[in-house]
Coordinates of C-alpha atoms in Angstrom, one line a residue:
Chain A
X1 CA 22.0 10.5 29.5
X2 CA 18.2 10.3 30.4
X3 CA 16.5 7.9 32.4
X4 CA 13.6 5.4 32.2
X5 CA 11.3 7.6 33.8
X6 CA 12.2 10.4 31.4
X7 CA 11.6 8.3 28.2
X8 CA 8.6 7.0 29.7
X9 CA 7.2 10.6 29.4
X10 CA 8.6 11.3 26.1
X11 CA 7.3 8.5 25.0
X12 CA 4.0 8.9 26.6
X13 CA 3.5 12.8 24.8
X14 CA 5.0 11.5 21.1
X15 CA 1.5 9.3 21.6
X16 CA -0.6 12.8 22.6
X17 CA 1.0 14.7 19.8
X18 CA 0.4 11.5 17.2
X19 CA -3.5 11.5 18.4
X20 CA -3.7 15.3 17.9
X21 CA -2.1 14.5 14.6
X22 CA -4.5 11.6 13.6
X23 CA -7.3 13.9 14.5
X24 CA -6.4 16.2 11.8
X25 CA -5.6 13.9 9.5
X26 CA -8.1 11.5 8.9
X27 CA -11.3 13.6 8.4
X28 CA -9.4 14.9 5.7
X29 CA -8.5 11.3 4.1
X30 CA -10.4 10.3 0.7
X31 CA -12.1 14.2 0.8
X32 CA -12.3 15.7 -2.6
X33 CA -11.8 12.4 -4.4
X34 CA -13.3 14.1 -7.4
X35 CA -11.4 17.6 -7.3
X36 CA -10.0 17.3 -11.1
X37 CA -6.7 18.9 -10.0
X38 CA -3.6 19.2 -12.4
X39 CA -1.7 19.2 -9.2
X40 CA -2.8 16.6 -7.3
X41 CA 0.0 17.2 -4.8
X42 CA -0.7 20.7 -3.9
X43 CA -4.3 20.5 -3.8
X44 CA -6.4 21.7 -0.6
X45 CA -7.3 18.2 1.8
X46 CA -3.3 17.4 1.7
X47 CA -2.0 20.4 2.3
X48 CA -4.3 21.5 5.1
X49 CA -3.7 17.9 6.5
X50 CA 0.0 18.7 6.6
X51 CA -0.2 22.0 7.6
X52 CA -3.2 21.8 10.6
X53 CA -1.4 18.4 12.3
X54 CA 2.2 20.4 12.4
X55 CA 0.7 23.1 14.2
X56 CA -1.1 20.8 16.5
X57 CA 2.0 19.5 17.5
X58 CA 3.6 22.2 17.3
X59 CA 1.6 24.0 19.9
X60 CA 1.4 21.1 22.2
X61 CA 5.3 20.9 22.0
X62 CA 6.0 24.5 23.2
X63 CA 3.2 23.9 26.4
X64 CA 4.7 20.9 27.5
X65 CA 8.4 21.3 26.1
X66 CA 9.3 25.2 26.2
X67 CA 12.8 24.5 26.1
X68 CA 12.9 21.9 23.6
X69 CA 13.7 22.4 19.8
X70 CA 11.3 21.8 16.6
X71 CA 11.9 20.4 13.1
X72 CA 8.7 20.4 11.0
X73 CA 8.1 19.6 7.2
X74 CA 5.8 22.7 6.8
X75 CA 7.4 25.7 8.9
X76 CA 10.8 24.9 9.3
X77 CA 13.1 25.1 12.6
X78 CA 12.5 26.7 15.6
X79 CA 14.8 27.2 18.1
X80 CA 16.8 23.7 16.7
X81 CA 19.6 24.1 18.1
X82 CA 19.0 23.3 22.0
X83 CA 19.8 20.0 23.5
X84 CA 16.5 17.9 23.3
X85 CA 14.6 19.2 19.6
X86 CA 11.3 17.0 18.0
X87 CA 11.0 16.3 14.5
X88 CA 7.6 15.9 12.8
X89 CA 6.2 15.0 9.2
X90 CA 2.9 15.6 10.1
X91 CA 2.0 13.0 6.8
X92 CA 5.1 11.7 5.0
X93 CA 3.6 9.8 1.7
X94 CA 1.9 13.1 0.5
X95 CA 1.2 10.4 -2.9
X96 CA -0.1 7.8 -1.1
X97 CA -2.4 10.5 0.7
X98 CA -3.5 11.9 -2.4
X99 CA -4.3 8.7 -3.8
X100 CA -6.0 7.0 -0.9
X101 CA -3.6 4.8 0.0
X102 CA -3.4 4.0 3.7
X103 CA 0.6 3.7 3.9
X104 CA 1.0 7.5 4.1
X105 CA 2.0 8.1 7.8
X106 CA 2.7 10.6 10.6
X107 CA 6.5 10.9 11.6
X108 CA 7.5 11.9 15.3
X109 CA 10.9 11.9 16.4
X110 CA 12.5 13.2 19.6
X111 CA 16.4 13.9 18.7
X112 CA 18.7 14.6 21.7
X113 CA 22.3 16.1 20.7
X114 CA 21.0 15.5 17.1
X115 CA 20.9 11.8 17.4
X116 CA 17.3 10.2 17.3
X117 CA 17.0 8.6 20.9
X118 CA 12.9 7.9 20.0
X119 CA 11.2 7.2 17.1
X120 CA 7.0 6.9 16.3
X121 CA 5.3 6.0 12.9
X122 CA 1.5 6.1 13.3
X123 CA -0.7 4.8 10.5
X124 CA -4.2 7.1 11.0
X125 CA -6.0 5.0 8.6
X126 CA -5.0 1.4 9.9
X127 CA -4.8 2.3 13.4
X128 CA -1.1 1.4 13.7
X129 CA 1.6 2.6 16.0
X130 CA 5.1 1.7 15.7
X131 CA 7.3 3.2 18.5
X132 CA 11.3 3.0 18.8
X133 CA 13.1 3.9 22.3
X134 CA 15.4 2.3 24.7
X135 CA 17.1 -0.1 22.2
X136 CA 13.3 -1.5 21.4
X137 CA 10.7 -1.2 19.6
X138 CA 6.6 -1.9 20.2
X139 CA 4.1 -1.9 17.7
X140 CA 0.4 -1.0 18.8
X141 CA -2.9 -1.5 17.2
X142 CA -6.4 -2.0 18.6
X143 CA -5.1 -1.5 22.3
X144 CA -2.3 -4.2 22.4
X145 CA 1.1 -4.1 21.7
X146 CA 3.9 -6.8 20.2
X147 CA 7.7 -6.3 20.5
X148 CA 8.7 -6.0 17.2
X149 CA 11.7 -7.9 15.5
X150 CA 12.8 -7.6 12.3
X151 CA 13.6 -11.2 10.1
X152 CA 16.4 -13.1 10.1
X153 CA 16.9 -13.0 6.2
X154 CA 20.7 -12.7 5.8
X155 CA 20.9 -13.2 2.0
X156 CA 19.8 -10.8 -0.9
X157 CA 18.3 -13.6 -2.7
X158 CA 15.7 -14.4 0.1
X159 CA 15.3 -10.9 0.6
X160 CA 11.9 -8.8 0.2
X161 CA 13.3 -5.0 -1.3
X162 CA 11.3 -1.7 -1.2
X163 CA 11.5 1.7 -2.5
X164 CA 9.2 4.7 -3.2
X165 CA 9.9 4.1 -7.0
X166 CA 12.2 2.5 -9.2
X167 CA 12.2 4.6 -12.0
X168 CA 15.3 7.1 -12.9
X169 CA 12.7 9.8 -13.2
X170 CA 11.4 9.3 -10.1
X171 CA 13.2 9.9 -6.7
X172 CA 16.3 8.5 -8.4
X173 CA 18.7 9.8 -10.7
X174 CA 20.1 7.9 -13.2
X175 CA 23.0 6.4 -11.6
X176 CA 21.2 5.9 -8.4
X177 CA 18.4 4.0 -10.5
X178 CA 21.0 1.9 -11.8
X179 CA 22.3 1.0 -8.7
X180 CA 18.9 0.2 -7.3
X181 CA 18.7 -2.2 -10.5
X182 CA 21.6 -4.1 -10.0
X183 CA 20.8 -4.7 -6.7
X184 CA 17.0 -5.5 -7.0
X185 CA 17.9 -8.4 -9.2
X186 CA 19.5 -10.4 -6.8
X187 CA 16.8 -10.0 -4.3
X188 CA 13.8 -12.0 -4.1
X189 CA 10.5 -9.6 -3.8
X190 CA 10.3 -6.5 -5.0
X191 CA 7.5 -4.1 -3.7
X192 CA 7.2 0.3 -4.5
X193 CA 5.3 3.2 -3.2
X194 CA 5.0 2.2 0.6
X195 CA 7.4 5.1 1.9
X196 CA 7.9 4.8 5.7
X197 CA 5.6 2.2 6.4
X198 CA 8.1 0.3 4.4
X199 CA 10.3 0.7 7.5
X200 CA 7.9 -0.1 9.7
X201 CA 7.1 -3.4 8.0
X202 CA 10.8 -4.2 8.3
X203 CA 10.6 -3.7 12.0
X204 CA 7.7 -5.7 11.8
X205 CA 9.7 -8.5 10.1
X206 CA 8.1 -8.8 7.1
X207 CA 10.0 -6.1 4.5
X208 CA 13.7 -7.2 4.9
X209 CA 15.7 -4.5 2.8
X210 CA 14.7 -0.8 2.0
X211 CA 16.6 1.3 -0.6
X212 CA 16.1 5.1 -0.6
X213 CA 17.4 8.5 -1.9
X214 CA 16.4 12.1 -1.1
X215 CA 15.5 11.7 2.7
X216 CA 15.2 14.7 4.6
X217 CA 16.1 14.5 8.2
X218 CA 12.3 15.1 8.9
X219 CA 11.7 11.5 6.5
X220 CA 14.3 9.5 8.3
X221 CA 14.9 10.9 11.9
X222 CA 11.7 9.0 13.1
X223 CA 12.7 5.7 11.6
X224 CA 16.6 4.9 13.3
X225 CA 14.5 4.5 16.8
X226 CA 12.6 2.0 14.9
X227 CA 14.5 0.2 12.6
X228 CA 17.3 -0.5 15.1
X229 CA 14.8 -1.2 18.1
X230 CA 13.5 -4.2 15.7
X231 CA 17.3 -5.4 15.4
X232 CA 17.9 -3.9 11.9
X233 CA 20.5 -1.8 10.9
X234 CA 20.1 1.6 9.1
X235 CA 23.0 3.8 7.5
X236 CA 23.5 5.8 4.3
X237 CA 24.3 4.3 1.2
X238 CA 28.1 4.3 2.1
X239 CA 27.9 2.9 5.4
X240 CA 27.9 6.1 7.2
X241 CA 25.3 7.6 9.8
X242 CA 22.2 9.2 7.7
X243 CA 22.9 12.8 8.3
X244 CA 26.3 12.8 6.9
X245 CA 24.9 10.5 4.1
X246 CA 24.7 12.3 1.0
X247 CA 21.7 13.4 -1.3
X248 CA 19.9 11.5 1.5
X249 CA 20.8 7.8 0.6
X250 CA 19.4 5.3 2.8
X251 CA 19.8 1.7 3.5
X252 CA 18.1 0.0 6.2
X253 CA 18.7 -4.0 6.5
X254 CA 16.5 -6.6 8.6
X255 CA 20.5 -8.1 9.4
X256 CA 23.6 -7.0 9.8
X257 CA 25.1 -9.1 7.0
X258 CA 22.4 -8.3 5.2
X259 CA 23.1 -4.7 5.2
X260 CA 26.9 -6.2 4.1
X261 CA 25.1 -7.3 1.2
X262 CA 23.5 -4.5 0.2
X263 CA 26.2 -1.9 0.9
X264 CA 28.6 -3.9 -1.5
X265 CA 26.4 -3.2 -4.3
X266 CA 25.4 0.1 -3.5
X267 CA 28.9 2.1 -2.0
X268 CA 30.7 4.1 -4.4
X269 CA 27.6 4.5 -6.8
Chain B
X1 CA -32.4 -11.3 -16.8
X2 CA -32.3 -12.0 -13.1
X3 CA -34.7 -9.9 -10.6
X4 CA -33.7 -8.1 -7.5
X5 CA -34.6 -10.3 -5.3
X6 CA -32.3 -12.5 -6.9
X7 CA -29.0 -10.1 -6.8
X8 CA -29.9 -9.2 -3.3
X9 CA -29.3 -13.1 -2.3
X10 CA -26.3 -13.5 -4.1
X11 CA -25.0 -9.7 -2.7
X12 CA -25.4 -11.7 0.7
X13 CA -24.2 -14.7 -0.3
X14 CA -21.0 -13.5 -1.6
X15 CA -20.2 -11.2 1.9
X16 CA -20.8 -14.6 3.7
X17 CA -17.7 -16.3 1.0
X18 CA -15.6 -13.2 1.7
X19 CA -16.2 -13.5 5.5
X20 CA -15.4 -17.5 5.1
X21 CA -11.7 -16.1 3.3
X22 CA -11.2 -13.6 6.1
X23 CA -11.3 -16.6 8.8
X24 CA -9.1 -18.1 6.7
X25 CA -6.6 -15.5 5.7
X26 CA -6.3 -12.5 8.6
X27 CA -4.9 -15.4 11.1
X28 CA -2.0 -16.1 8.8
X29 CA -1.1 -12.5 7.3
X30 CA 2.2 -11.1 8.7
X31 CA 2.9 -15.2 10.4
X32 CA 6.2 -16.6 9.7
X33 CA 7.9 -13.0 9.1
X34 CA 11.2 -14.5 10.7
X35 CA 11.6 -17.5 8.2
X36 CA 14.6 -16.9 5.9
X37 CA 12.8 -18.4 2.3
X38 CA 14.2 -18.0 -0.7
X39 CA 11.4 -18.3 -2.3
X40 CA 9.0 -16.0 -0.5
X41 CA 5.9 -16.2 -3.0
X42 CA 5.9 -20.1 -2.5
X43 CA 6.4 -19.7 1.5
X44 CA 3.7 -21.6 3.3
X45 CA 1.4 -18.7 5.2
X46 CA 0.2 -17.0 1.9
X47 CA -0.3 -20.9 0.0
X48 CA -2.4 -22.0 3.1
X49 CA -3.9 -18.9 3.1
X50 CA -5.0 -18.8 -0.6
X51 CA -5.8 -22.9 -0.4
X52 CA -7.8 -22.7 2.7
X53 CA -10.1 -19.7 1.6
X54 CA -11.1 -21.3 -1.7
X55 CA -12.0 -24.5 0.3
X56 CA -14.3 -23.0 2.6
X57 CA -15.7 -20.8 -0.3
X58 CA -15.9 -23.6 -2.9
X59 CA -17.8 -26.1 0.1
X60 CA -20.2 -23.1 0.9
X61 CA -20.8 -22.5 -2.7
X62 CA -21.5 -26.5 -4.1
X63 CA -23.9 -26.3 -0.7
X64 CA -26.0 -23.2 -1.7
X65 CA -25.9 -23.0 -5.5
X66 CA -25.1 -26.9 -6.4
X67 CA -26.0 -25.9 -10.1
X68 CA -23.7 -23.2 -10.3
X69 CA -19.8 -23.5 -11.5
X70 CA -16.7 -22.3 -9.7
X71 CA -13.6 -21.3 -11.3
X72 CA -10.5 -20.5 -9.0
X73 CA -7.0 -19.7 -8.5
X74 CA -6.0 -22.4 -6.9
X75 CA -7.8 -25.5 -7.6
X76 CA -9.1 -24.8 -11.6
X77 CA -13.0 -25.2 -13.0
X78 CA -15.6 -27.4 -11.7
X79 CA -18.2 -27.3 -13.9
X80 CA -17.8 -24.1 -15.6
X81 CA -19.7 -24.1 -18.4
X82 CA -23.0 -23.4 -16.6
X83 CA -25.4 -20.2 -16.9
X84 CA -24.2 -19.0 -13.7
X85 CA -20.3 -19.7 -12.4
X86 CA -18.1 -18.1 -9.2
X87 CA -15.1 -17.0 -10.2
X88 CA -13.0 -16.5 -6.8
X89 CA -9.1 -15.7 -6.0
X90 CA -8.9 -16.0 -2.5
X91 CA -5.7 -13.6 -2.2
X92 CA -4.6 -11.3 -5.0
X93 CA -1.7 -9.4 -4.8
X94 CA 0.2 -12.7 -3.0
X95 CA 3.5 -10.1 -3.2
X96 CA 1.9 -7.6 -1.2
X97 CA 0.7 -10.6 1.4
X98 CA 4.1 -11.6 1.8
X99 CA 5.6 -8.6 2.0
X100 CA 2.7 -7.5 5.1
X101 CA 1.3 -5.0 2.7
X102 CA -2.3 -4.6 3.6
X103 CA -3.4 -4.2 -0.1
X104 CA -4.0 -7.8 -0.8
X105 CA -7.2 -8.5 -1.8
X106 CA -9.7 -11.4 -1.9
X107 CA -11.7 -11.1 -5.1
X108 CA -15.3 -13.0 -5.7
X109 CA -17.0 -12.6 -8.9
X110 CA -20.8 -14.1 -10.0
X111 CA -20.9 -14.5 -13.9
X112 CA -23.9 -14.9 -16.2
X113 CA -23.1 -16.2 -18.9
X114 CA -19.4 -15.2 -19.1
X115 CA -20.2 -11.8 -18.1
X116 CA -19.5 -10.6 -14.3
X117 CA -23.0 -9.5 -13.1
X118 CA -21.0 -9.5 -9.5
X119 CA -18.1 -8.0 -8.2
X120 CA -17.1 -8.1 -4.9
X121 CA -13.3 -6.6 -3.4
X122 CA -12.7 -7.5 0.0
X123 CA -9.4 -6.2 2.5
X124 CA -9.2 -8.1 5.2
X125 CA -6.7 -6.4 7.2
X126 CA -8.3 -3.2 6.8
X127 CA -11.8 -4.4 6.9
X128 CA -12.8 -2.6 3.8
X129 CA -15.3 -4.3 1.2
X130 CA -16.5 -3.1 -2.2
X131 CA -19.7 -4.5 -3.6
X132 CA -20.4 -3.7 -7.8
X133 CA -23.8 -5.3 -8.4
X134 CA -26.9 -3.4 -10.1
X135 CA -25.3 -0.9 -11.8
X136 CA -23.6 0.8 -8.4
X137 CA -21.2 0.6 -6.2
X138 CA -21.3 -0.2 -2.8
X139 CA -18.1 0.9 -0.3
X140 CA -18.4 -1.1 3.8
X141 CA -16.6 -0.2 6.5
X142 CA -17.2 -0.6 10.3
X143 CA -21.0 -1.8 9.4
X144 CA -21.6 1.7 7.1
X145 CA -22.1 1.9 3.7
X146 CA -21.5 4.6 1.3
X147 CA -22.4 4.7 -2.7
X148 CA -19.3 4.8 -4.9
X149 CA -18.4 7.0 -7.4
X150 CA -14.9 7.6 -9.7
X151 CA -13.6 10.8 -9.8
X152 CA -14.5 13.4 -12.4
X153 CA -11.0 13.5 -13.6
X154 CA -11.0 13.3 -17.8
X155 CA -7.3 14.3 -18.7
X156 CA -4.0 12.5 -18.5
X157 CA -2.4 15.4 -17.1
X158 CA -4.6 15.9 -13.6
X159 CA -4.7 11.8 -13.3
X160 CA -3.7 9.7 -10.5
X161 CA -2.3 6.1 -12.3
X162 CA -1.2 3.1 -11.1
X163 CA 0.3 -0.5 -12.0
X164 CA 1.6 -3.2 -10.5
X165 CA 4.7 -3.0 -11.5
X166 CA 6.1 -0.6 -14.1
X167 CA 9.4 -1.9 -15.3
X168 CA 9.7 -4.6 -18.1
X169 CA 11.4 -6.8 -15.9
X170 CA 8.0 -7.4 -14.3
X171 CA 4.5 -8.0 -15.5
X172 CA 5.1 -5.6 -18.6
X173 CA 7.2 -6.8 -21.8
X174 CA 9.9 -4.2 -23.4
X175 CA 7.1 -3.4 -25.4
X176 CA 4.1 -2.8 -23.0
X177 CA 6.8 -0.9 -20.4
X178 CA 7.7 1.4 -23.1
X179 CA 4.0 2.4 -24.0
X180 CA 3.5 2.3 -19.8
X181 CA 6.2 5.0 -19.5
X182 CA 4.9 7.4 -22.3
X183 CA 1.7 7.2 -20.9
X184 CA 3.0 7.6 -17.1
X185 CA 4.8 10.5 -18.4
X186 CA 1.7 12.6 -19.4
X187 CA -0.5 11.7 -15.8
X188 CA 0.1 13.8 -12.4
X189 CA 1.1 11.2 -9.6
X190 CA 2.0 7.6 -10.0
X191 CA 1.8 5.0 -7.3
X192 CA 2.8 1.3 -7.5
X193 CA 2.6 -2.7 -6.2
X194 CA -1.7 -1.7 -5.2
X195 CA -2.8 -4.9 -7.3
X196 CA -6.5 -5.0 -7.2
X197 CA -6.6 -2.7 -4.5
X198 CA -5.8 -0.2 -6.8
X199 CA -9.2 -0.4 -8.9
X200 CA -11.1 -0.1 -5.5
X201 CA -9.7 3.3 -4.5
X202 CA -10.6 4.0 -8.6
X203 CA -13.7 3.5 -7.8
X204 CA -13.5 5.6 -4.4
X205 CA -12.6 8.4 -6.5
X206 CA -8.9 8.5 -5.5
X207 CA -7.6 6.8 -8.7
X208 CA -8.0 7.9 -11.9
X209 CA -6.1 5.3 -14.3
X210 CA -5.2 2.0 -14.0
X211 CA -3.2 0.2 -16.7
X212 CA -2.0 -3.5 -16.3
X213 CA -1.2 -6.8 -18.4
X214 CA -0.9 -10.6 -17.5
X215 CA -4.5 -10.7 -15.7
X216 CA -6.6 -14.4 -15.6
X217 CA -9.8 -14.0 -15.3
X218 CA -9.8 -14.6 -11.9
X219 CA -7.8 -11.6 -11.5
X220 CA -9.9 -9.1 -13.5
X221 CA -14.1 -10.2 -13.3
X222 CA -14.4 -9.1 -10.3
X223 CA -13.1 -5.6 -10.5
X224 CA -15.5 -5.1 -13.9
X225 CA -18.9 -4.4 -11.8
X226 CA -16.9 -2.5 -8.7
X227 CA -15.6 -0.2 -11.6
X228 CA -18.4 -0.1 -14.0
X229 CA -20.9 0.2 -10.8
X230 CA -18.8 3.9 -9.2
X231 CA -19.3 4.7 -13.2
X232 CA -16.1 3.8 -14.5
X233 CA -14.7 1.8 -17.9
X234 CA -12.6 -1.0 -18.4
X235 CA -11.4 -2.9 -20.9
X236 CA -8.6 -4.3 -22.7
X237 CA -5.8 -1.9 -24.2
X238 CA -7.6 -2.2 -27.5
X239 CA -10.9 -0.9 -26.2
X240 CA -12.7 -4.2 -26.4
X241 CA -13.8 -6.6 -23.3
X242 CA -11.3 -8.3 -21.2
X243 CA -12.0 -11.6 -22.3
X244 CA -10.8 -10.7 -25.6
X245 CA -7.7 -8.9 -24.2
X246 CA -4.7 -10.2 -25.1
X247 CA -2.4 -11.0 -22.7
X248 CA -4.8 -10.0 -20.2
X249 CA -4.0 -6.4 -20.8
X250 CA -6.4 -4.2 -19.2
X251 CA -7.4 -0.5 -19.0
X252 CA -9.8 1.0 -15.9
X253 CA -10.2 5.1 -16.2
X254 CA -12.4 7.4 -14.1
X255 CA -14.4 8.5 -17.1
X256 CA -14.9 7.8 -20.9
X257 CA -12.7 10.9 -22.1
X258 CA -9.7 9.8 -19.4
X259 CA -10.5 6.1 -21.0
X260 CA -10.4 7.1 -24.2
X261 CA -6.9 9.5 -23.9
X262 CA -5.5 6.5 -22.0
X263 CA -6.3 4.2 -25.1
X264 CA -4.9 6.7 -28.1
X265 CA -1.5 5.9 -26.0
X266 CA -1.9 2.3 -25.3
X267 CA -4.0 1.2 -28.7
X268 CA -1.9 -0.4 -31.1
X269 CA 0.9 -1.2 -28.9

């Protein structure tokens, strides 16, 4: 167990490291708009955005933190296995990036014993912070801060859905599509492509249900802080904690009886 | 033929409007994310929202230009038959408002004649603004300006596309989502739910493609000088001009040769 004071540090450097990030980042935003790549997600301002942010934080991590663990998109695990270990997507939406989209954002987590005990999601673009610790969660933009709270909705049919894309050929296979189908017609609002900052609209209370497959831990360690600092719930598709959940199924739920909804449609798919 | 002079006072004219819909709109984005609706589109933030910013912007616009008419979202034509008419949608992209998506837009259009000699894109949350006037493109941010211009991109297979929403139970009939799908199968990244926010970026040069259907005119004459002014074309999937569209199917490419491999897909269909 850690105490207030410790958090307050952590939570203090996962700010430093999502500034050195930002700084990275953003100069590379909207560059080489008219690059006519075949592989739009390979090509240079992306990649280098990824790349130079991780080691940023990277490096600042083994200053401050020598004995602490890292997870990163881009070069993998380094001593993970210790007690306290960080894990960075230096900019998770690599689509949204590429298409100039400002709901791409910069994942930080700080995992203790494996479980996420501190989550941030930092928008470079919008200037928004969202940060999960201590059972709640702040969001910060333009120097103040709001406790977040996600809604109230309790019913699929008042509910306002998300996911990175609907389509069987996209993240989905086809029985996961199917599922996603099913269950999107008995909710009210449907939105795609927003990735995590779907997430952090839920904790923001204004996205009530978000339905994804193929999460890496590095895509959905930063967002249980979060989600269940604004009072939602987040699970895999069957109910069970996210890193047992297979092919990364995730379901995160403004309510808990929302999340009752959802799981009925979506368990044994 | 109008002179510059003449453009230059509307230009400024229609930043005042779009700051007169900001007033209006920015207080109540993200407001009443606890209420439990079932029917989130007709909830009360986004309705005031879009009725109070075409209020304030029809009032300014019967006091500057009384010989001018005004068609609108929300409250229909008042005397629209005249050489010169504002056609306004104080927020597009209402989904994307209620959801807390910052890619609603408020779109203001001056016509001459029927034809948009105007354009003007404004994201309040964001603070971005896109001014097609002239033959160019203008992009404002944080009191800079820079000129736009689409990408260079002329094939499907390097393109970034987007729609609103690409399954037939949305905008697109069985029909249009099938001929969506063939095309989206051919481009390089997809992205989805960007509205007219999506045409902007297109003309930022981080969109290549943008295919939709079921646009009013209030949704499309804006976007026509925004991406006709960064040197882009639009039209209707048949190649001819959007008021001759049927239903209100519309095509925006980068380039002539994307435009024109977009259409040998779409044409016909």
């Amino acid at each position: 167990v850690i105490d207030e004071t410790e958090i307050h540090g952590f939570i203090k450097f996962a700010e430093r490291l999502a500034e050195l990030a930002r700084a990275q980042i953003l100069p590379r935003f909207r560059d080489g708009g008219g690059i006519d790549s075949k592989s739009r997600i390979a090509f240079d301002p992306v990649t280098d955005a990824d790349r130079e942010a991780e080691r940023a934080m990277r490096e600042a991590i083994r200053a401050e933190y020598p004995d602490h663990g890292i997870i990163g998109e881009e070069f993998g695990a380094e001593r993970g296995q210790l007690d306290f270990r960080w894990v960075i997507d230096p900019v998770d939406g690599t689509r949204a990036f590429v298409c100039g989209v400002p709901t791409f954002a910069t994942l930080i987590a700080l995992e203790q014993f494996e479980t996420p005990i501190l989550g941030l999601i930092d928008q470079a673009f919008t200037g928004e912070r969202w940060i999960g610790a201590n059972g709640g969660c702040s969001y910060i933009r333009d120097g103040g801060s709001i406790a977040c709270s996600a809604s109230s909705c309790t019913e699929l049919s008042g509910a306002r859905l998300t996911t990175t894309d609907p389509r069987a050929s996209g993240y989905f296979d086809a029985a996961e599509a199917e599922a996603f189908a099913e269950l999107s017609s008995k909710t009210c609002v449907q939105r795609f492509s927003l990735d995590a900052y779907g997430y952090a609209l839920l904790a923001l209370g204004q996205i009530d249900l978000v339905i994804e497959t193929s999460l890496k831990r590095h895509d959905w360690s930063a967002l249980v802080p979060v989600v269940a600092g604004a009072g939602g719930v987040i699970s895999g598709w069957d109910g069970q904690p996210l890193a047992e959940s297979p092919r990364g199924r995730i379901v995160a739920a403004a309510t808990p009886a929302l999340h009752a909804a959802a799981l009925q449609v979506l368990s044994g798919r």
